Each structure stands twice: as structure tokens, then as C-alpha cells.
Amino acid sequence: MAEQVKRPVKITETILRDAHQSLIATRMTTNQMLPIIEKMDKVGYHSVECWGGATFDASLRFLKEDPWERLRKLREGFKNTKLQMLFRGQNILGYRHYADDVVEYFVQKSIANGIDIIRIFDCLNDIRNLETAVKAANKEKGHAQVALAYTLGEAYTLDYWTDMAKRIEEMGADSLCIKDMAGLLVPYKATELVETLKGATSLPIQLHTHYTSGVASMTYMKAIEAGCDIIDTAMSPFAMGTSQPATEVMAETFKGTEYDPGFDQNLLAEIADYFRPIRDEALDSKLLNPKVMGVDIKTLLYQVPGGMLSNLVSQLKDAHQEDKYYDVLQEIPCVRKDFGEPPLVTPSSQIVGTQAVLNVLAGERYKMVTKESKALLRGEYGQTVKPFNPEVQKKAIGDEKAITCRPADLLNPELKTIEAEMAQWKEQDEDVLTYALFPQVATDFFKYRQAQKTKVDITAADTASKAYPV
């Protein structure tokens, strides 16, 4: 009998970023992460995704933590494991396009503070919005992974994905990720897609999906059999639902096969035991809604990510029009088509969803158009895979001329201006970037940080001579 050729699947652990972002609104604190790092470092992960995405904003806004400080502490703890972040192309981690000098500086500082792999994506899959970040990562000797936002629609053929993969390889990416943010990739389609991409490019291929529609584990299995190199999983207490498949389950599935990652289930069990009370606490405090742990097959019917569905429900609730839910679900694909069929991921999902709600509630399509919809139709986010509906575009922006160049080409360098604006708060170089992304939230955080420093430490006070060290 021929000896089995081993090609163990590599695993990226998401519990420190996407898993808690998807299930408990990114509320895990640095102090909750640090005690378990030593054990996580022994697992043999390909990488640990622990930064970027919504963690930056949430750390500042809700946890009163410096995200850069978190990164440095994680770097200190993970001696043997690569650290990975999610980066929204020209949007960095914010919600608008930033000038190239800000993007370059952010990449430089992320790598300097401990990031090894930067996963870069654009909500429209507009390759022009990825170039600056990829080049910056190459220059800093970081690993630039480009993620294609996976979606369905007549424009998204195997030829489309193949062409994108080739262009990404030419751009200088080190690896390619299929980013299935809505759980739309079903098992046999995964076989087809991975085999096609493997034939078109020599880049390692990683697959990222969410359990929302209930097929993710099967999709991973078929993708790995088809040649996928790396998958994203989460430790079981924060797995499934709108998060990723469970790390332990995937490791056990491939045990004893050519794909065996060789993980120690006892070590994984200890790590799971550590995170379970954190999950239970989130359940007790209603931070974790049991609803997000179920399977929502509507994701596949309407191609709407889980987070977007809950958003729609709350918008309709506020308007006391919950009975219009199915009308809105039917309107979403129509708006998406009018808007050039973009993938539905931050921020395009919010733009399309909100516009669909307005169209239904107003009883007339595009009677009211949000400023974000106008910006999208003006070309401010970049180029969509199909042209906009010209009538809808005209109704929204009138005779304004739409942008056809890369949106960031219209931005002047802004680092120096930003630095001058926030000089009074600057304690480290990274503060300039924090302020660049979230000026108001950053200012509030800097004030809080300063207040913490000026508190009198009573225990260290020399009460006899009335000296109170600050």
C-alpha cells in the first residue's frame, strides 16, 4: 500500500478577533486574553488573528483600552505564533478612504508593533483600493494576504474569481484568502472554486467563512480536499453561530488523515475551559444573544450576512414596521443590482440594507436616498463589478459627475495636518493614527488616559510630610 503523503491543513485561530467580534460585539478585553496566551502559543497554529477589524474601534470606544498597547502585549506573549490582523484596504480600520500616507504609516506601525500577516480586503473587490496597503506590507517585510469578498450574482463567475486571483498575484500578494463573510459558499461550490484558483495561481489559499448558514464545517472539508491550504476556526466556546467552525472539531475531523494538523486535544480542552466562563458571563449579561448561535438559512436565500439581518430587524422595529421584514428582504437584491451588485460586507452591506428599508417604508423607491448611497453612486468607494443603474444614479446624484479614478487619488497627503491637529494628546507615534481613524473617539480616550495618570495614588502617599506623588 502506498504511503500517505502528508499535507496537514494549517489553522488560523480567530477567538481573539473575529469570533468575539461576531458573537459578543468585540467586547473581550486584553486582560481576558493575556492569561491564556502561553497555552495558545503551544498549539501550533499557522497564525492567531488578534487585531484589526472592529477591535480597534471597540477597544477605544467601549473598553477604554489602547489597541496598540494590546498588540504589544500580545506580541510579547506569543513567542512562536504569527499574529494576524484584518485591514480594510484604503479604509484601514475606519469608515472612509484615507490618503496613501496614512495607509502606509498604519501598515508600518502595525508591523513594527508585532503584526506578521495583514489580511487586506476591499468591500467592492476594487483592486485599486488594495495596492497601497499591499506595497506597504511588502516594503515592511510583512506578509500581505489579499482577501476577496466572496459573493453570489451573475457577475461572479469562476472566470471572475480566476481573473481576480491572477491580478492579486501580480500585485505582489503573498497569499490569497476567500473571505466568505456571509456563509454563502456551499460545500461543492467550494471544491469547484478552490480547484479553479489552485489551477490559476501559485499562491497559498486560505478560506474564511462564518457558520451562519450552517454549512461551514462541510465547506471547509470539501475545500481542504480540493487543495485549500489554511482555514480559519475558533475555539469552541466562541465558535459556530455567526462565528467560525470550532477549532477542536476541525482538528479531530482530520485526525489520522493526510490533512491532520497534529493538534493536542488535551491542550485545546484546557484552552476551551479557560474561555467557557467568559462566554457564560457574556450570556448572563445578555452580551451574547442566543439567537446568533442558531442557523439562519435565510442567509442563502437572500444573500444577506447575519449582522445585516439583525440590523434590519432593529431598523424596522424603531419604525414600528416589523411586518415589512419580508418586503425589505425582497428589496435588498433589487437595490444591490441597482448599485452595481457589490459584495455585501462592511460598509456596502449597511449602505444597501438601509436604502432597501427606506425604499420600502417610503412606498416609493429612492424617494429618500442616504448620503452613503449617494457616495457609493458617485464612485467614492471605488468601482463596482457591474455598472450602476443609470436612472437610479441620476435620481440620487443628479448631474454630478461620478468619480472614475481610484478614490484615494483625489486625496492630498493628510498625516502632517492630522499630527498638528492632535499634538496636545500625543504620547506615542501611534496616537496620530488612532486620531486619524476616529478623531472624536480618540480624543475622548486621550482625555480618559490623561485623567487616569493624574489620579493620586493614596497607597504611595507620604502622609506625614503631606507629599502626594501623582
mmCIF file with all atom_site columns, N, CA, C and O in Angstrom, residues 358-376:
data_model
loop_
_atom_site.group_PDB
_atom_site.id
_atom_site.type_symbol
_atom_site.label_atom_id
_atom_site.label_alt_id
_atom_site.label_comp_id
_atom_site.label_asym_id
_atom_site.label_entity_id
_atom_site.label_seq_id
_atom_site.pdbx_PDB_ins_code
_atom_site.Cartn_x
_atom_site.Cartn_y
_atom_site.Cartn_z
_atom_site.occupancy
_atom_site.B_iso_or_equiv
_atom_site.pdbx_formal_charge
_atom_site.auth_seq_id
_atom_site.auth_comp_id
_atom_site.auth_asym_id
_atom_site.auth_atom_id
_atom_site.pdbx_PDB_model_num
ATOM 1  N N  . LEU A 1 358 ? -35.465 52.136 3.522  1.00 0.00 ? 358 LEU A N  1
ATOM 2  C CA . LEU A 1 358 ? -36.078 53.424 3.144  1.00 0.00 ? 358 LEU A CA 1
ATOM 3  C C  . LEU A 1 358 ? -37.017 53.263 1.950  1.00 0.00 ? 358 LEU A C  1
ATOM 4  O O  . LEU A 1 358 ? -38.102 53.843 1.928  1.00 0.00 ? 358 LEU A O  1
ATOM 5  N N  . ASN A 1 359 ? -36.586 52.480 0.961  1.00 0.00 ? 359 ASN A N  1
ATOM 6  C CA . ASN A 1 359 ? -37.422 52.277 -0.236 1.00 0.00 ? 359 ASN A CA 1
ATOM 7  C C  . ASN A 1 359 ? -38.773 51.670 0.134  1.00 0.00 ? 359 ASN A C  1
ATOM 8  O O  . ASN A 1 359 ? -39.812 52.073 -0.380 1.00 0.00 ? 359 ASN A O  1
ATOM 9  N N  . VAL A 1 360 ? -38.747 50.689 1.042  1.00 0.00 ? 360 VAL A N  1
ATOM 10 C CA . VAL A 1 360 ? -39.986 50.008 1.435  1.00 0.00 ? 360 VAL A CA 1
ATOM 11 C C  . VAL A 1 360 ? -40.854 50.922 2.301  1.00 0.00 ? 360 VAL A C  1
ATOM 12 O O  . VAL A 1 360 ? -42.056 51.055 2.074  1.00 0.00 ? 360 VAL A O  1
ATOM 13 N N  . LEU A 1 361 ? -40.239 51.591 3.285  1.00 0.00 ? 361 LEU A N  1
ATOM 14 C CA . LEU A 1 361 ? -41.016 52.422 4.207  1.00 0.00 ? 361 LEU A CA 1
ATOM 15 C C  . LEU A 1 361 ? -41.610 53.654 3.524  1.00 0.00 ? 361 LEU A C  1
ATOM 16 O O  . LEU A 1 361 ? -42.697 54.101 3.872  1.00 0.00 ? 361 LEU A O  1
ATOM 17 N N  . ALA A 1 362 ? -40.881 54.202 2.533  1.00 0.00 ? 362 ALA A N  1
ATOM 18 C CA . ALA A 1 362 ? -41.377 55.410 1.844  1.00 0.00 ? 362 ALA A CA 1
ATOM 19 C C  . ALA A 1 362 ? -42.465 55.065 0.820  1.00 0.00 ? 362 ALA A C  1
ATOM 20 O O  . ALA A 1 362 ? -43.179 55.941 0.343  1.00 0.00 ? 362 ALA A O  1
ATOM 21 N N  . GLY A 1 363 ? -42.546 53.778 0.480  1.00 0.00 ? 363 GLY A N  1
ATOM 22 C CA . GLY A 1 363 ? -43.553 53.367 -0.506 1.00 0.00 ? 363 GLY A CA 1
ATOM 23 C C  . GLY A 1 363 ? -43.176 53.766 -1.921 1.00 0.00 ? 363 GLY A C  1
ATOM 24 O O  . GLY A 1 363 ? -43.923 53.566 -2.864 1.00 0.00 ? 363 GLY A O  1
ATOM 25 N N  . GLU A 1 364 ? -42.004 54.361 -2.069 1.00 0.00 ? 364 GLU A N  1
ATOM 26 C CA . GLU A 1 364 ? -41.516 54.735 -3.404 1.00 0.00 ? 364 GLU A CA 1
ATOM 27 C C  . GLU A 1 364 ? -40.005 54.535 -3.410 1.00 0.00 ? 364 GLU A C  1
ATOM 28 O O  . GLU A 1 364 ? -39.314 54.969 -2.491 1.00 0.00 ? 364 GLU A O  1
ATOM 29 N N  . ARG A 1 365 ? -39.507 53.882 -4.448 1.00 0.00 ? 365 ARG A N  1
ATOM 30 C CA . ARG A 1 365 ? -38.085 53.561 -4.496 1.00 0.00 ? 365 ARG A CA 1
ATOM 31 C C  . ARG A 1 365 ? -37.251 54.826 -4.724 1.00 0.00 ? 365 ARG A C  1
ATOM 32 O O  . ARG A 1 365 ? -37.550 55.615 -5.612 1.00 0.00 ? 365 ARG A O  1
ATOM 33 N N  . TYR A 1 366 ? -36.229 55.004 -3.876 1.00 0.00 ? 366 TYR A N  1
ATOM 34 C CA . TYR A 1 366 ? -35.277 56.124 -3.957 1.00 0.00 ? 366 TYR A CA 1
ATOM 35 C C  . TYR A 1 366 ? -35.937 57.500 -3.821 1.00 0.00 ? 366 TYR A C  1
ATOM 36 O O  . TYR A 1 366 ? -35.455 58.483 -4.346 1.00 0.00 ? 366 TYR A O  1
ATOM 37 N N  . LYS A 1 367 ? -37.077 57.525 -3.099 1.00 0.00 ? 367 LYS A N  1
ATOM 38 C CA . LYS A 1 367 ? -37.685 58.829 -2.792 1.00 0.00 ? 367 LYS A CA 1
ATOM 39 C C  . LYS A 1 367 ? -36.734 59.553 -1.835 1.00 0.00 ? 367 LYS A C  1
ATOM 40 O O  . LYS A 1 367 ? -36.503 60.754 -1.939 1.00 0.00 ? 367 LYS A O  1
ATOM 41 N N  . MET A 1 368 ? -36.202 58.768 -0.863 1.00 0.00 ? 368 MET A N  1
ATOM 42 C CA . MET A 1 368 ? -35.168 59.272 0.040  1.00 0.00 ? 368 MET A CA 1
ATOM 43 C C  . MET A 1 368 ? -33.900 58.465 -0.226 1.00 0.00 ? 368 MET A C  1
ATOM 44 O O  . MET A 1 368 ? -33.955 57.239 -0.321 1.00 0.00 ? 368 MET A O  1
ATOM 45 N N  . VAL A 1 369 ? -32.774 59.168 -0.366 1.00 0.00 ? 369 VAL A N  1
ATOM 46 C CA . VAL A 1 369 ? -31.507 58.472 -0.631 1.00 0.00 ? 369 VAL A CA 1
ATOM 47 C C  . VAL A 1 369 ? -30.503 58.890 0.444  1.00 0.00 ? 369 VAL A C  1
ATOM 48 O O  . VAL A 1 369 ? -30.293 60.082 0.675  1.00 0.00 ? 369 VAL A O  1
ATOM 49 N N  . THR A 1 370 ? -29.885 57.916 1.110  1.00 0.00 ? 370 THR A N  1
ATOM 50 C CA . THR A 1 370 ? -28.935 58.251 2.183  1.00 0.00 ? 370 THR A CA 1
ATOM 51 C C  . THR A 1 370 ? -27.662 58.868 1.598  1.00 0.00 ? 370 THR A C  1
ATOM 52 O O  . THR A 1 370 ? -27.346 58.649 0.425  1.00 0.00 ? 370 THR A O  1
ATOM 53 N N  . LYS A 1 371 ? -26.924 59.599 2.450  1.00 0.00 ? 371 LYS A N  1
ATOM 54 C CA . LYS A 1 371 ? -25.696 60.224 1.934  1.00 0.00 ? 371 LYS A CA 1
ATOM 55 C C  . LYS A 1 371 ? -24.663 59.154 1.555  1.00 0.00 ? 371 LYS A C  1
ATOM 56 O O  . LYS A 1 371 ? -23.880 59.331 0.646  1.00 0.00 ? 371 LYS A O  1
ATOM 57 N N  . GLU A 1 372 ? -24.719 57.997 2.249  1.00 0.00 ? 372 GLU A N  1
ATOM 58 C CA . GLU A 1 372 ? -23.794 56.910 1.900  1.00 0.00 ? 372 GLU A CA 1
ATOM 59 C C  . GLU A 1 372 ? -24.141 56.308 0.544  1.00 0.00 ? 372 GLU A C  1
ATOM 60 O O  . GLU A 1 372 ? -23.252 55.982 -0.242 1.00 0.00 ? 372 GLU A O  1
ATOM 61 N N  . SER A 1 373 ? -25.439 56.167 0.265  1.00 0.00 ? 373 SER A N  1
ATOM 62 C CA . SER A 1 373 ? -25.854 55.655 -1.054 1.00 0.00 ? 373 SER A CA 1
ATOM 63 C C  . SER A 1 373 ? -25.386 56.603 -2.152 1.00 0.00 ? 373 SER A C  1
ATOM 64 O O  . SER A 1 373 ? -24.888 56.180 -3.195 1.00 0.00 ? 373 SER A O  1
ATOM 65 N N  . LYS A 1 374 ? -25.529 57.902 -1.889 1.00 0.00 ? 374 LYS A N  1
ATOM 66 C CA . LYS A 1 374 ? -25.078 58.900 -2.875 1.00 0.00 ? 374 LYS A CA 1
ATOM 67 C C  . LYS A 1 374 ? -23.572 58.777 -3.103 1.00 0.00 ? 374 LYS A C  1
ATOM 68 O O  . LYS A 1 374 ? -23.101 58.833 -4.242 1.00 0.00 ? 374 LYS A O  1
ATOM 69 N N  . ALA A 1 375 ? -22.825 58.609 -2.002 1.00 0.00 ? 375 ALA A N  1
ATOM 70 C CA . ALA A 1 375 ? -21.361 58.492 -2.115 1.00 0.00 ? 375 ALA A CA 1
ATOM 71 C C  . ALA A 1 375 ? -20.978 57.263 -2.936 1.00 0.00 ? 375 ALA A C  1
ATOM 72 O O  . ALA A 1 375 ? -20.084 57.305 -3.786 1.00 0.00 ? 375 ALA A O  1
ATOM 73 N N  . LEU A 1 376 ? -21.678 56.160 -2.704 1.00 0.00 ? 376 LEU A N  1
ATOM 74 C CA . LEU A 1 376 ? -21.407 54.927 -3.448 1.00 0.00 ? 376 LEU A CA 1
ATOM 75 C C  . LEU A 1 376 ? -21.680 55.148 -4.940 1.00 0.00 ? 376 LEU A C  1
ATOM 76 O O  . LEU A 1 376 ? -20.857 54.818 -5.799 1.00 0.00 ? 376 LEU A O  1
#
